[in-house]
CSV table of C-alpha atoms and ligand atoms in Angstrom, one decimal:
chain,number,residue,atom,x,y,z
A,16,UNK,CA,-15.3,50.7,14.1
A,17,UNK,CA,-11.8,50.5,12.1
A,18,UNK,CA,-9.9,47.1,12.5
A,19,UNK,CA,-13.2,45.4,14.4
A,20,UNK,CA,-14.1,42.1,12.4
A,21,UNK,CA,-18.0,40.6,12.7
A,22,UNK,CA,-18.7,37.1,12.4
A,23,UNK,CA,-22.4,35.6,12.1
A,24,UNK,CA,-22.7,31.8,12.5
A,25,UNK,CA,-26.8,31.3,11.0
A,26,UNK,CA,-27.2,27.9,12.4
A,27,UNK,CA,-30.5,25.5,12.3
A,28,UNK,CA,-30.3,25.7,16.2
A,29,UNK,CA,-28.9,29.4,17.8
A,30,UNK,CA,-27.9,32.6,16.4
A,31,UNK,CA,-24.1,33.3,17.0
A,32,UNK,CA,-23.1,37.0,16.0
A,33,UNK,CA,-19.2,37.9,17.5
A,34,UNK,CA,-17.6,41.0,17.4
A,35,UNK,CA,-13.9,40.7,17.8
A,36,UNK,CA,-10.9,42.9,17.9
A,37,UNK,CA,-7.5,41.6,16.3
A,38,UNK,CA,-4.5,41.2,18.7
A,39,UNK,CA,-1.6,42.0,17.7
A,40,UNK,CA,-0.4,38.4,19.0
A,41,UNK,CA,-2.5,36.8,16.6
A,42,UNK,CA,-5.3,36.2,19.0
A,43,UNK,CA,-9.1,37.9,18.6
A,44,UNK,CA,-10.4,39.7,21.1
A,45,UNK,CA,-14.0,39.2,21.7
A,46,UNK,CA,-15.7,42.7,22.6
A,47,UNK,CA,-19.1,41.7,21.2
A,48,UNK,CA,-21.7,38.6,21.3
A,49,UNK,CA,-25.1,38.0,20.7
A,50,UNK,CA,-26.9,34.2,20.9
A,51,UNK,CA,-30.4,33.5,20.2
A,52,UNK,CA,-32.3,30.5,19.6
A,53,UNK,CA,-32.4,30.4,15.5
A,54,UNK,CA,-35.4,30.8,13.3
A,55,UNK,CA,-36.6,29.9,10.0
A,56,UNK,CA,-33.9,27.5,8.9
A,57,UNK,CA,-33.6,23.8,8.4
A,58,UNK,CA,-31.1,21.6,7.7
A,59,UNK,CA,-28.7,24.8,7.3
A,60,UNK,CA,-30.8,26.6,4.8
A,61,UNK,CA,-33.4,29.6,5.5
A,62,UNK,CA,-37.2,28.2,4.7
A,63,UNK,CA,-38.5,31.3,6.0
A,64,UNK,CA,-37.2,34.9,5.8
A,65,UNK,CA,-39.2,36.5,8.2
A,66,UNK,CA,-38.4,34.3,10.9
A,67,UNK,CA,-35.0,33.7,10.4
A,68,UNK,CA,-34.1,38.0,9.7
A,69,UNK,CA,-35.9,38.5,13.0
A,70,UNK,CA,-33.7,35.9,14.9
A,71,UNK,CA,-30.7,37.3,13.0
A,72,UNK,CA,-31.5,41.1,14.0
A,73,UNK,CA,-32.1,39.9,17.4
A,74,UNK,CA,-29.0,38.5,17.9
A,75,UNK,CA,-27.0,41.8,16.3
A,76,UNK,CA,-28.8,43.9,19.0
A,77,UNK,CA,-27.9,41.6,21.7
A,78,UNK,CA,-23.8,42.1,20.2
A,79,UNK,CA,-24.1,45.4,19.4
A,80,UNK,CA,-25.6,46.1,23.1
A,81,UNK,CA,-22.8,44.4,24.5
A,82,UNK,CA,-20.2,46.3,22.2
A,83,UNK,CA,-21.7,49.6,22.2
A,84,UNK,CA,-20.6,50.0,18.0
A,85,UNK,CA,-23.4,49.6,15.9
A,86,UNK,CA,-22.6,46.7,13.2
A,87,UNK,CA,-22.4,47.5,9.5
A,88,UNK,CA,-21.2,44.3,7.7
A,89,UNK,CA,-20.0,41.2,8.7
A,90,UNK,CA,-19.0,38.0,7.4
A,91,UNK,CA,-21.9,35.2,7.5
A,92,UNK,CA,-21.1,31.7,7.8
A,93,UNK,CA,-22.9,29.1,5.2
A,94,UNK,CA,-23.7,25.6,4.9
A,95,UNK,CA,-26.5,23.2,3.7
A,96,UNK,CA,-26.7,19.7,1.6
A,97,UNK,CA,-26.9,22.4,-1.9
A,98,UNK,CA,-22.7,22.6,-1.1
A,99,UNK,CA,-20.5,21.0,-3.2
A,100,UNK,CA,-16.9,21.2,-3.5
A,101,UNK,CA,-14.7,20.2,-6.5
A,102,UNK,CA,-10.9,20.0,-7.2
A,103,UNK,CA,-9.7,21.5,-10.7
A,104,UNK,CA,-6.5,22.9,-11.8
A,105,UNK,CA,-5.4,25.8,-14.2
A,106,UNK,CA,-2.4,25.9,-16.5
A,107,UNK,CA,-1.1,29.0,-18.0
A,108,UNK,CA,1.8,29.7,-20.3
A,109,UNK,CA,4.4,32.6,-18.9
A,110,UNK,CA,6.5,32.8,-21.8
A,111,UNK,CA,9.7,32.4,-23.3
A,112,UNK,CA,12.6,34.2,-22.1
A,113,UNK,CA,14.3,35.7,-18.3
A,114,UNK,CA,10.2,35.6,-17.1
A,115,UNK,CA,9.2,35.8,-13.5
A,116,UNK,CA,6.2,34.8,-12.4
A,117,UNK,CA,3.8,38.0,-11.2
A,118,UNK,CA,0.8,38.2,-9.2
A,119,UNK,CA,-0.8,38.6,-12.2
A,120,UNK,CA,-0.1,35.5,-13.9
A,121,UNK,CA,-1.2,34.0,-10.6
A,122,UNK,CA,-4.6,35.6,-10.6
A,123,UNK,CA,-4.9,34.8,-14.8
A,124,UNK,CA,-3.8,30.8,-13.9
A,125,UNK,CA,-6.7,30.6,-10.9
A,126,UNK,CA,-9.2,32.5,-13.3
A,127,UNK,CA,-7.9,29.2,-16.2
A,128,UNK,CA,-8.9,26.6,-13.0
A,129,UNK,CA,-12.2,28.6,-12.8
A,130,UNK,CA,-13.3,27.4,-16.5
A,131,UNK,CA,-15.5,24.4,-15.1
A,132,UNK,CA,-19.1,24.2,-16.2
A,133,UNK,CA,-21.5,25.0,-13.2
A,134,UNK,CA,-25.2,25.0,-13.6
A,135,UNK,CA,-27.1,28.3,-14.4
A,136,UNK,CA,-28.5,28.3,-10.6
A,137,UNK,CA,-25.4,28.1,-8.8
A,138,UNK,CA,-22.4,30.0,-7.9
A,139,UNK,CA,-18.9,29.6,-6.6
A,140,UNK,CA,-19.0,30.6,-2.6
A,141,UNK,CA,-14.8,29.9,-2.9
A,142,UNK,CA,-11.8,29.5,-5.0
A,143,UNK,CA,-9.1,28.4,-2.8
A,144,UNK,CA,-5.7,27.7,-4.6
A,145,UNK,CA,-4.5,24.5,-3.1
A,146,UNK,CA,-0.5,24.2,-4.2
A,147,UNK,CA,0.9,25.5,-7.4
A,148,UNK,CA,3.3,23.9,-10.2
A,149,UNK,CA,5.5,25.4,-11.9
A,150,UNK,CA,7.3,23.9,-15.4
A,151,UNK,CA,6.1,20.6,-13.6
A,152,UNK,CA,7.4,21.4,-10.1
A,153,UNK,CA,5.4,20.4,-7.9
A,154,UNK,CA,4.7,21.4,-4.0
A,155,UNK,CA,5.2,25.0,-5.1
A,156,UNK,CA,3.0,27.9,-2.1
A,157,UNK,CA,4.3,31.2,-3.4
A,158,UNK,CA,5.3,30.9,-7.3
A,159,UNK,CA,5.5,34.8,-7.4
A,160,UNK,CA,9.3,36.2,-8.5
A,161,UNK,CA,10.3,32.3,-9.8
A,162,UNK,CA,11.2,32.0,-13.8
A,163,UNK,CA,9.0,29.7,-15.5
A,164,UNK,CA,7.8,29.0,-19.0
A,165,UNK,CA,4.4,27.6,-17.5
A,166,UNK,CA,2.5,27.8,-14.5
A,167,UNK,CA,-0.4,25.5,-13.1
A,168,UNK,CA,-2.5,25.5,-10.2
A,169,UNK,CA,-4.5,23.7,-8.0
A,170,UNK,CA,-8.0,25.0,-6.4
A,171,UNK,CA,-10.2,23.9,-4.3
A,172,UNK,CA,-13.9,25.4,-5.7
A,173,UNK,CA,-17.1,25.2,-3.2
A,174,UNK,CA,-20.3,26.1,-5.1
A,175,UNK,CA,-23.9,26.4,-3.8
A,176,UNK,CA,-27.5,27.2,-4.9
A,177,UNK,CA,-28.0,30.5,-5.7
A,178,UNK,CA,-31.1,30.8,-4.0
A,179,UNK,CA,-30.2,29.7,-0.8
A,180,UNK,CA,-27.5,32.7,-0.6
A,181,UNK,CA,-29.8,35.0,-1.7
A,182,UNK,CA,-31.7,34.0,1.1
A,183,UNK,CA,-29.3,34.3,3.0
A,184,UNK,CA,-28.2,37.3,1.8
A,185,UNK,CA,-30.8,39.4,2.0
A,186,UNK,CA,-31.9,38.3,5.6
A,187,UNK,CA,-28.7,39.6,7.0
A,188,UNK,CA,-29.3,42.6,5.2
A,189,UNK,CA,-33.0,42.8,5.9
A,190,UNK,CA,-31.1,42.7,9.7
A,191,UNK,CA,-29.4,45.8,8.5
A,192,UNK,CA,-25.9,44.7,7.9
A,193,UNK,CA,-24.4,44.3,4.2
A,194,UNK,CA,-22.4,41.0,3.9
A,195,UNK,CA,-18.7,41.2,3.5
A,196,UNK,CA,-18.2,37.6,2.7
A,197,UNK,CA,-20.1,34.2,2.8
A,198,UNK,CA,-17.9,31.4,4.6
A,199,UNK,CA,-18.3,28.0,4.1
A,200,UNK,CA,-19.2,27.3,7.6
A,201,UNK,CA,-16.5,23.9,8.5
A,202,UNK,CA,-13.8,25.9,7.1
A,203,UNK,CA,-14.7,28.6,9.3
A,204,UNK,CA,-14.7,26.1,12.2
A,205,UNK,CA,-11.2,24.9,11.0
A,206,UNK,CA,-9.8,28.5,11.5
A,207,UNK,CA,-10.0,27.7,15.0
A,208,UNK,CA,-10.7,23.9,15.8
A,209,UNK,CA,-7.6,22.5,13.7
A,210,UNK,CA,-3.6,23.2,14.7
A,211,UNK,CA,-1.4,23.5,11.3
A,212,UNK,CA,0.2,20.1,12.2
A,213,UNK,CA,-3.2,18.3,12.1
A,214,UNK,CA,-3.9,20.1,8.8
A,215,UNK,CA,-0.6,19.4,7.5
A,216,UNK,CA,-0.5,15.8,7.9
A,217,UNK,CA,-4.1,15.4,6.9
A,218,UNK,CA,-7.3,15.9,9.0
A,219,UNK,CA,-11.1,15.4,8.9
A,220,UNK,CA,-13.2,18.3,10.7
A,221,UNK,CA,-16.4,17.3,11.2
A,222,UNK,CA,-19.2,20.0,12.8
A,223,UNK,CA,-22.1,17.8,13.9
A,224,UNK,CA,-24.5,20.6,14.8
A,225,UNK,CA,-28.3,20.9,15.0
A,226,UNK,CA,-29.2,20.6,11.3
A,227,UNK,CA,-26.3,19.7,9.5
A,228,UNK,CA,-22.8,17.7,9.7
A,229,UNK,CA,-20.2,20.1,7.7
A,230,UNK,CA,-16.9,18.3,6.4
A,231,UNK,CA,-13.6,19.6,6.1
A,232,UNK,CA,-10.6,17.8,5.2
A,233,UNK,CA,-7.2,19.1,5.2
A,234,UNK,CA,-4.1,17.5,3.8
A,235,UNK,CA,-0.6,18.8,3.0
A,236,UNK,CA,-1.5,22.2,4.7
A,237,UNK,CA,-4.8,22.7,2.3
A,238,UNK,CA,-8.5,22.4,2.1
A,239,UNK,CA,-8.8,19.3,0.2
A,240,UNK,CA,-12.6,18.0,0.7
A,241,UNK,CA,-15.3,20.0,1.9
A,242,UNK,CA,-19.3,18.4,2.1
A,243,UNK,CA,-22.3,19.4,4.3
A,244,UNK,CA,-24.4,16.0,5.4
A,245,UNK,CA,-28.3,16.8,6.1
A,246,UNK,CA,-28.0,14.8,9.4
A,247,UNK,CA,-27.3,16.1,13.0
A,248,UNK,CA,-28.5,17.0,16.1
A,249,UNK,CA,-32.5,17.8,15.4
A,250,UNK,CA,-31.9,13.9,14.2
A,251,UNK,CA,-31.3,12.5,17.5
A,252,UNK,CA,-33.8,14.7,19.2
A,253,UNK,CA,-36.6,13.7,16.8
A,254,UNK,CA,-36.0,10.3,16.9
A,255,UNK,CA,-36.2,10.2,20.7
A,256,UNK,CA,-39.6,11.9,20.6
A,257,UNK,CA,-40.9,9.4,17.8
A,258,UNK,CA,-40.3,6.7,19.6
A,259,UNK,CA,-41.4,8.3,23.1
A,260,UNK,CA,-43.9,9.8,21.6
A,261,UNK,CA,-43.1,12.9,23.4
A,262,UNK,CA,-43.1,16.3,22.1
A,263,UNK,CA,-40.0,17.7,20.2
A,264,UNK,CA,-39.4,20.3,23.3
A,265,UNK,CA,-39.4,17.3,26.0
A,266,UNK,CA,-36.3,15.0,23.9
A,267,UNK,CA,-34.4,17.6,23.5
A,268,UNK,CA,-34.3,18.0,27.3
A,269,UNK,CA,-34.3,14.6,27.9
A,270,UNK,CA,-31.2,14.0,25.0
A,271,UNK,CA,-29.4,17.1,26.9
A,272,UNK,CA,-30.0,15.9,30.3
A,273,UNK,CA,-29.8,12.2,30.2
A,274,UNK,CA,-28.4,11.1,26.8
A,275,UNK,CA,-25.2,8.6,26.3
A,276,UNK,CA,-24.4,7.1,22.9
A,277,UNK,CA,-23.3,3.9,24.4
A,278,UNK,CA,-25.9,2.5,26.0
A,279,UNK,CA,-24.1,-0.4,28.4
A,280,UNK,CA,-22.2,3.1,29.8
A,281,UNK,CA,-25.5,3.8,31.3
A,282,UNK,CA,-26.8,1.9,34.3
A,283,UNK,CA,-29.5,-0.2,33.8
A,284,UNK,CA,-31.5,0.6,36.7
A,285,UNK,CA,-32.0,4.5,35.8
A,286,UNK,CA,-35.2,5.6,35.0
A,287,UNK,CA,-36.4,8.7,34.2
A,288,UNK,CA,-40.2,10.6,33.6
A,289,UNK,CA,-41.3,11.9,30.8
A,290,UNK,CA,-44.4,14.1,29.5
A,291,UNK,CA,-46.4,12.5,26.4
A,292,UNK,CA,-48.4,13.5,24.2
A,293,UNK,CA,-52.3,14.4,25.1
A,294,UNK,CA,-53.9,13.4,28.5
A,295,UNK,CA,-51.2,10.2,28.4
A,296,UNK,CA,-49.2,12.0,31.5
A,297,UNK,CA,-45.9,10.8,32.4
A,298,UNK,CA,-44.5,7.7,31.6
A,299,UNK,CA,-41.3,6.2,33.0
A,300,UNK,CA,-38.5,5.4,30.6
A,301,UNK,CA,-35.1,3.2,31.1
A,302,UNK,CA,-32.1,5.7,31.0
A,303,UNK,CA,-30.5,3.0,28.9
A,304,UNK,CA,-33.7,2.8,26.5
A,305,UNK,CA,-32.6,6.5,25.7
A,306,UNK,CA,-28.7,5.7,25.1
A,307,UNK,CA,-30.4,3.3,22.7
A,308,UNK,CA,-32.1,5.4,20.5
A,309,UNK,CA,-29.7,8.2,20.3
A,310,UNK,CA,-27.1,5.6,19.2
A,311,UNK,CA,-28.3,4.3,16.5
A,312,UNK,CA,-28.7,7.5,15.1
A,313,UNK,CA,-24.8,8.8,16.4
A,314,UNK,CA,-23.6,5.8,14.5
A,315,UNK,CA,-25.2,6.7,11.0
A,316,UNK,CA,-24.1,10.1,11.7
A,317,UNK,CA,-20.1,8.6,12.5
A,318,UNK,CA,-21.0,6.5,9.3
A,319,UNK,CA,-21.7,9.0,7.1
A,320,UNK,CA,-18.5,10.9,8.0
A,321,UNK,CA,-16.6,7.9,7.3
A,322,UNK,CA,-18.6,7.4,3.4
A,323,UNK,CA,-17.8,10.7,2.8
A,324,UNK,CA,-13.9,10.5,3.8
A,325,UNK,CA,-13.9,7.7,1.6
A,326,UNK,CA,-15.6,9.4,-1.1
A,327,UNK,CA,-12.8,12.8,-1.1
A,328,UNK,CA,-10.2,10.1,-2.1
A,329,UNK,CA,-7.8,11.1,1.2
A,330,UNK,CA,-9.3,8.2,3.0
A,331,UNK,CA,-5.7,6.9,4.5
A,332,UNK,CA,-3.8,9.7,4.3
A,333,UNK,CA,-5.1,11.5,7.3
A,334,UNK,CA,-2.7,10.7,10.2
A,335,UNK,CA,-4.1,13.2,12.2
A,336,UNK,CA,-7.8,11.5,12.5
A,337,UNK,CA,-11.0,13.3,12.8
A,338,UNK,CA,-11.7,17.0,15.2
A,339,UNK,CA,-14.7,16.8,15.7
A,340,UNK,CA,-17.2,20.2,16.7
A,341,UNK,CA,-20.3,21.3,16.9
A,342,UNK,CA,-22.6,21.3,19.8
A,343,UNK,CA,-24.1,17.6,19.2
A,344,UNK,CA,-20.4,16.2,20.2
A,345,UNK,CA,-21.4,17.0,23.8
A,346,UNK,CA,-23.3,13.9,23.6
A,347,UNK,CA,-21.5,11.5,26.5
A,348,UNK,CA,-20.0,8.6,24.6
A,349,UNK,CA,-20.2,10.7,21.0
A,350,UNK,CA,-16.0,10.7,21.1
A,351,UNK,CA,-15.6,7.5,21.9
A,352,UNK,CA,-18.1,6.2,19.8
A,353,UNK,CA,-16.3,7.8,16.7
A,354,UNK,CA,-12.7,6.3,17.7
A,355,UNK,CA,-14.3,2.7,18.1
A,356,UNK,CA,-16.0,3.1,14.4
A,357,UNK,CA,-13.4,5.0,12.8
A,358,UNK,CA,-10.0,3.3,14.5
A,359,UNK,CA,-8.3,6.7,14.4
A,360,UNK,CA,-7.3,9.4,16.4
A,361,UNK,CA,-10.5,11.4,17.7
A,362,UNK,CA,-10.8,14.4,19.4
A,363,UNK,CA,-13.1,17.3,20.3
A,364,UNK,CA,-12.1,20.5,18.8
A,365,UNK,CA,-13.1,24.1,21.0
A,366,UNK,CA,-12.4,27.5,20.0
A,367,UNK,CA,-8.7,28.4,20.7
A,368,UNK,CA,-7.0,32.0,20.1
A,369,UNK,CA,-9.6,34.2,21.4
A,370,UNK,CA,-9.8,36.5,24.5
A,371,UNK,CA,-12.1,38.9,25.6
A,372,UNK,CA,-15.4,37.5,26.4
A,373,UNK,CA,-14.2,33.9,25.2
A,374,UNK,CA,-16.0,32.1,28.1
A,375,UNK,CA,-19.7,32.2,26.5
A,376,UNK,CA,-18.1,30.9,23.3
A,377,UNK,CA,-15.3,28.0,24.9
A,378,UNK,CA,-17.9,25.3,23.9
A,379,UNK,CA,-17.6,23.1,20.4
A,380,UNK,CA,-20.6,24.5,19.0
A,381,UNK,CA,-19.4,27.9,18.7
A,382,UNK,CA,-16.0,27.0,16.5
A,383,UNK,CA,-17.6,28.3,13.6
A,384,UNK,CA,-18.3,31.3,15.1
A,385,UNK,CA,-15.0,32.2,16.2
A,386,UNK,CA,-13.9,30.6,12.9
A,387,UNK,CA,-15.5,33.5,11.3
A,388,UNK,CA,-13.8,35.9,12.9
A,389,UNK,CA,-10.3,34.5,12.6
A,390,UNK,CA,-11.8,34.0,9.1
A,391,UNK,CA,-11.4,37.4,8.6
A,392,UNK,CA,-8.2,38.5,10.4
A,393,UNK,CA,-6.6,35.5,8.3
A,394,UNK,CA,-8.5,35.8,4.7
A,395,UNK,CA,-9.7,39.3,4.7
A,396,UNK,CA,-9.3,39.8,1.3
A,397,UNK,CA,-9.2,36.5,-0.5
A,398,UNK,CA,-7.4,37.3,-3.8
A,399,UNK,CA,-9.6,34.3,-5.8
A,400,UNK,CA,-12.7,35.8,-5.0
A,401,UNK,CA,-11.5,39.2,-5.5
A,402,UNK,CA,-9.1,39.3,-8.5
A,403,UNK,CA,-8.6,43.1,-8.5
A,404,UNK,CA,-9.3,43.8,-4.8
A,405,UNK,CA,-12.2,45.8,-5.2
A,406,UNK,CA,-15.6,45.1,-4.8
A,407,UNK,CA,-18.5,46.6,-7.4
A,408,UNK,CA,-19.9,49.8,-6.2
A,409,UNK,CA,-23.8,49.4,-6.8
A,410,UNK,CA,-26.8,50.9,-4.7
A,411,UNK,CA,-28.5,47.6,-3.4
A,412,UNK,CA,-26.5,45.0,-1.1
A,413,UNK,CA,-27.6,42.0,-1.8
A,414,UNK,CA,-27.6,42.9,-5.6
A,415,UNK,CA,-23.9,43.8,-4.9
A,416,UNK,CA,-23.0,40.3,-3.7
A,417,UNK,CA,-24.6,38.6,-6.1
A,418,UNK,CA,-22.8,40.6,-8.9
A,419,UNK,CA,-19.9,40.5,-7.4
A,420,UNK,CA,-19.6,37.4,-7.5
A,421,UNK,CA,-20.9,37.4,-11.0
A,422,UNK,CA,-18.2,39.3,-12.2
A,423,UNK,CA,-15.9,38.0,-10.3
A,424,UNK,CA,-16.1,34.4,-11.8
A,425,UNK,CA,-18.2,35.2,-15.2
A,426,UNK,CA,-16.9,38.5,-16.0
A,427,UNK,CA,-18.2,38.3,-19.6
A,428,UNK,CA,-22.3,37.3,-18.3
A,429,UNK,CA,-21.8,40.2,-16.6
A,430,UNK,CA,-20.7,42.6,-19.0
A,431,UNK,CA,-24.1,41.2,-20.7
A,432,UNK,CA,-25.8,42.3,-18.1
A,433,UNK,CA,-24.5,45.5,-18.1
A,434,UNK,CA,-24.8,46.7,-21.5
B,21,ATP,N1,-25.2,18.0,26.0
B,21,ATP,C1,-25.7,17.7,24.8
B,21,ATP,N2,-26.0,16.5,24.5
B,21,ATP,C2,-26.5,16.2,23.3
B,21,ATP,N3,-26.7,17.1,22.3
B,21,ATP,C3,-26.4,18.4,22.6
B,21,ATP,C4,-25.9,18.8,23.9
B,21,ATP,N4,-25.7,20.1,23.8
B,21,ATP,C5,-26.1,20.5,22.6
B,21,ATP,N5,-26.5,19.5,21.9
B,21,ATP,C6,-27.1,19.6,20.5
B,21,ATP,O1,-26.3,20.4,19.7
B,21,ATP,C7,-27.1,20.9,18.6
B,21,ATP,C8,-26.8,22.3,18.4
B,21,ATP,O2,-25.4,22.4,18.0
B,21,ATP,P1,-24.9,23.7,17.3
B,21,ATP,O3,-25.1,24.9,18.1
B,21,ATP,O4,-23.5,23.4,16.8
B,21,ATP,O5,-25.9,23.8,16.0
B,21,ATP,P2,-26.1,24.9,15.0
B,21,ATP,O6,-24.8,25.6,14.7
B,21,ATP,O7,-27.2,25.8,15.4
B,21,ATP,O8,-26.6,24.1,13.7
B,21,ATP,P3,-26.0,23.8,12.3
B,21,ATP,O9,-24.6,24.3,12.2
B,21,ATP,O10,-26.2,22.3,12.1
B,21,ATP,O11,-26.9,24.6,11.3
B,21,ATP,C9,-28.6,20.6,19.0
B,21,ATP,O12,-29.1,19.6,18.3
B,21,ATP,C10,-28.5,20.2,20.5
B,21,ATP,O13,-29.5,19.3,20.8
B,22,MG,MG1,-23.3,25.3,13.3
């Protein structure tokens, strides 16, 4: 279908394929949606193909059912602890004389910030130019058409383990749909969760999902930061059924239904049963025993955001405070719990600029998916990634991606290849 963009949002706990329609108001229209309980992942990353491409091709039959257009690519969202993100910074002479800077010197000044040494068994996921300066001008967005002797840039490079997107990779395509790009999954979410003024005066998002807590910070307009924290929602659940010792399936039901992260918000006369383990039938449990548990736990996840703020540098330069996403910030008390810890501005971030079928996906844990989607209207073709535009014409998928992106960033390893 011409002009229809497809997100997939692989996450530890649900399946989230979206099929949206661009508005011509800026808006996506949502015309397709599939969510299933996810398989074969932990902590972000696929640990079993099988189980995670049948989840996956579930949840495009559910999408394409609804949309009635068969799906052929899409762009799948990524995370896990095997992210990292880097800053770096290009410089390139433009010569002497009535020069003007051309797209080309752009594209030859972000391939100059690219020369960073990355080990064998990982690749670059994105290369996002952050500002540019030109003959030592700084604060520069477009420096195409000015006269310069020299031009430098700033990018923001995210890098992952190669194996875990080839996993990825090819269970999307094992679901029968080629990837059109991999998305670092928070700066999906921030498509849609953040408003430019947050971003431009300087912003945490943090996704607290089921597996993983994905950071992205923003500042001056920009990605700045980007980390993924092993530590989120299955967290809470598990500790609850350690401590119960109650199975995995009755804590999340009891964390769903009865949780709080402050604990004196709960009364202390509430009581609730729950099923053990074995022949030990129900045992009755304080509400505020729970709200216990499940802080302690919230707080080293609010913690860890904090550690890492600290750790990107920006750490007092984010007037905007912290968005938080991600369906483990439905916890009662999660919000407020963060603003007590953090002493800044907190707030829950939903999916905004979408019609359609938007009410399925209105809750915090679907930002990345609509992320994705917007993603796309907004990034379609992201010039670092794709330098001339095109994208290598070879029979297998997943072998495409991969050298694509190998020729994209290491043109010369792959002209090795080649020959
Ligand atoms: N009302 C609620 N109270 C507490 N936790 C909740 C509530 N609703 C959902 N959650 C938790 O949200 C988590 C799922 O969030 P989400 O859908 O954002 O995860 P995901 O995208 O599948 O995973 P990830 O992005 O981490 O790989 C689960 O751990 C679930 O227990
Ligand atoms: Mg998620």
């Amino acid at each position: 279908m011409d002009g229809t963009i497809v997100g997939i949002d692989v996450g530890t706990t649900k399946v989230c394929t979206l099929i949206g329609e661009p508005d011509p108001d800026g808006s996506i229209r949502i015309v397709g949606l599939g969510i299933v309980p996810s398989a074969g992942l932990h902590k972000g990353i696929v640990v079993n193909v099988d189980d995670a491409t049948a989840a996956i091709a579930a949840s495009l039959e559910e999408a394409e059912k609804i949309s009635g257009h068969p799906i052929e690519r899409a762009y799948v969202a990524v995370t896990g602890d095997h992210i990292t993100s880097v800053n770096s910074r290009g410089t390139i002479p433009i010569g002497y004389g009535d020069h003007a800077i051309t797209t080309g010197d752009v594209t030859r000044a972000i391939e100059a910030a690219q020369t960073i040494a990355i080990p064998h068994n990982r690749r670059m996921v994105h290369v996002i130019p952050r500002t540019y300066i030109v003959d030592g001008q700084d604060g520069v967005r477009d420096p195409v058409g000015m006269q310069a002797f020299r031009l430098e840039v700033e990018v923001h490079i995210v890098t992952a383990a190669v194996a875990s997107l080839h996993n990825l990779v090819r269970c999307v395509e094992r679901a029968g749909v080629e990837v059109t790009d991999l998305v670092l999954q928070p700066m999906a979410a921030a498509e849609t969760a953040l408003s430019s003024a947050e971003r431009q005066m300087g912003v945490v998002l943090a996704d607290i999902g089921g597996g993983t807590t994905d950071i992205a910070i923003y500042h001056e307009g920009t990605i700045a930061h980007t980390a993924a924290l092993p530590v989120a929602g299955y967290q809470l659940t598990n500790d609850l059924a350690v401590v119960l010792r109650a199975p995995l399936e009755a804590a999340e039901m009891l964390k769903m239904r009865y949780g709080h992260a402050i604990p004196s918000r709960v009364d202390d006369t509430d009581r609730v049963d729950v099923a053990g383990f074995g022949d030990g039938g129900l045992q009755t449990v304080p509400r505020r025993y729970i709200a216990q548990v499940l802080e302690a736990r919230t707080r080293e996840v609010i913690h860890l955001i904090s550690q890492e703020t600290k750790r990107s540098g920006y750490d007092g330069l984010l007037p905007a405070g912290v968005v938080l996403c991600g369906g483990s910030t439905e916890l009662p008390g999660l919000k407020e719990l963060a603003r007590h810890m953090l002493d800044t501005p907190v707030r829950v971030g939903t999916p905004q600029e979408m019609r359609g079928l938007s009410d399925a996906v209105s809750r915090p844990a679907y930002a990345t998916s609509v992320g994705l989607l917007l993603w796309g209207m907004h990034h379609g073709a992201d010039v670092a990634i794709h330098p001339n535009g095109r994208r290598p014409a070879t029979a297998n998928v997943l072998g495409r991606f991969m050298g694509w992106v190998t020729r994209a960033f290491f043109p010369q390893r792959a002209e090795d290849h080649r020959s």
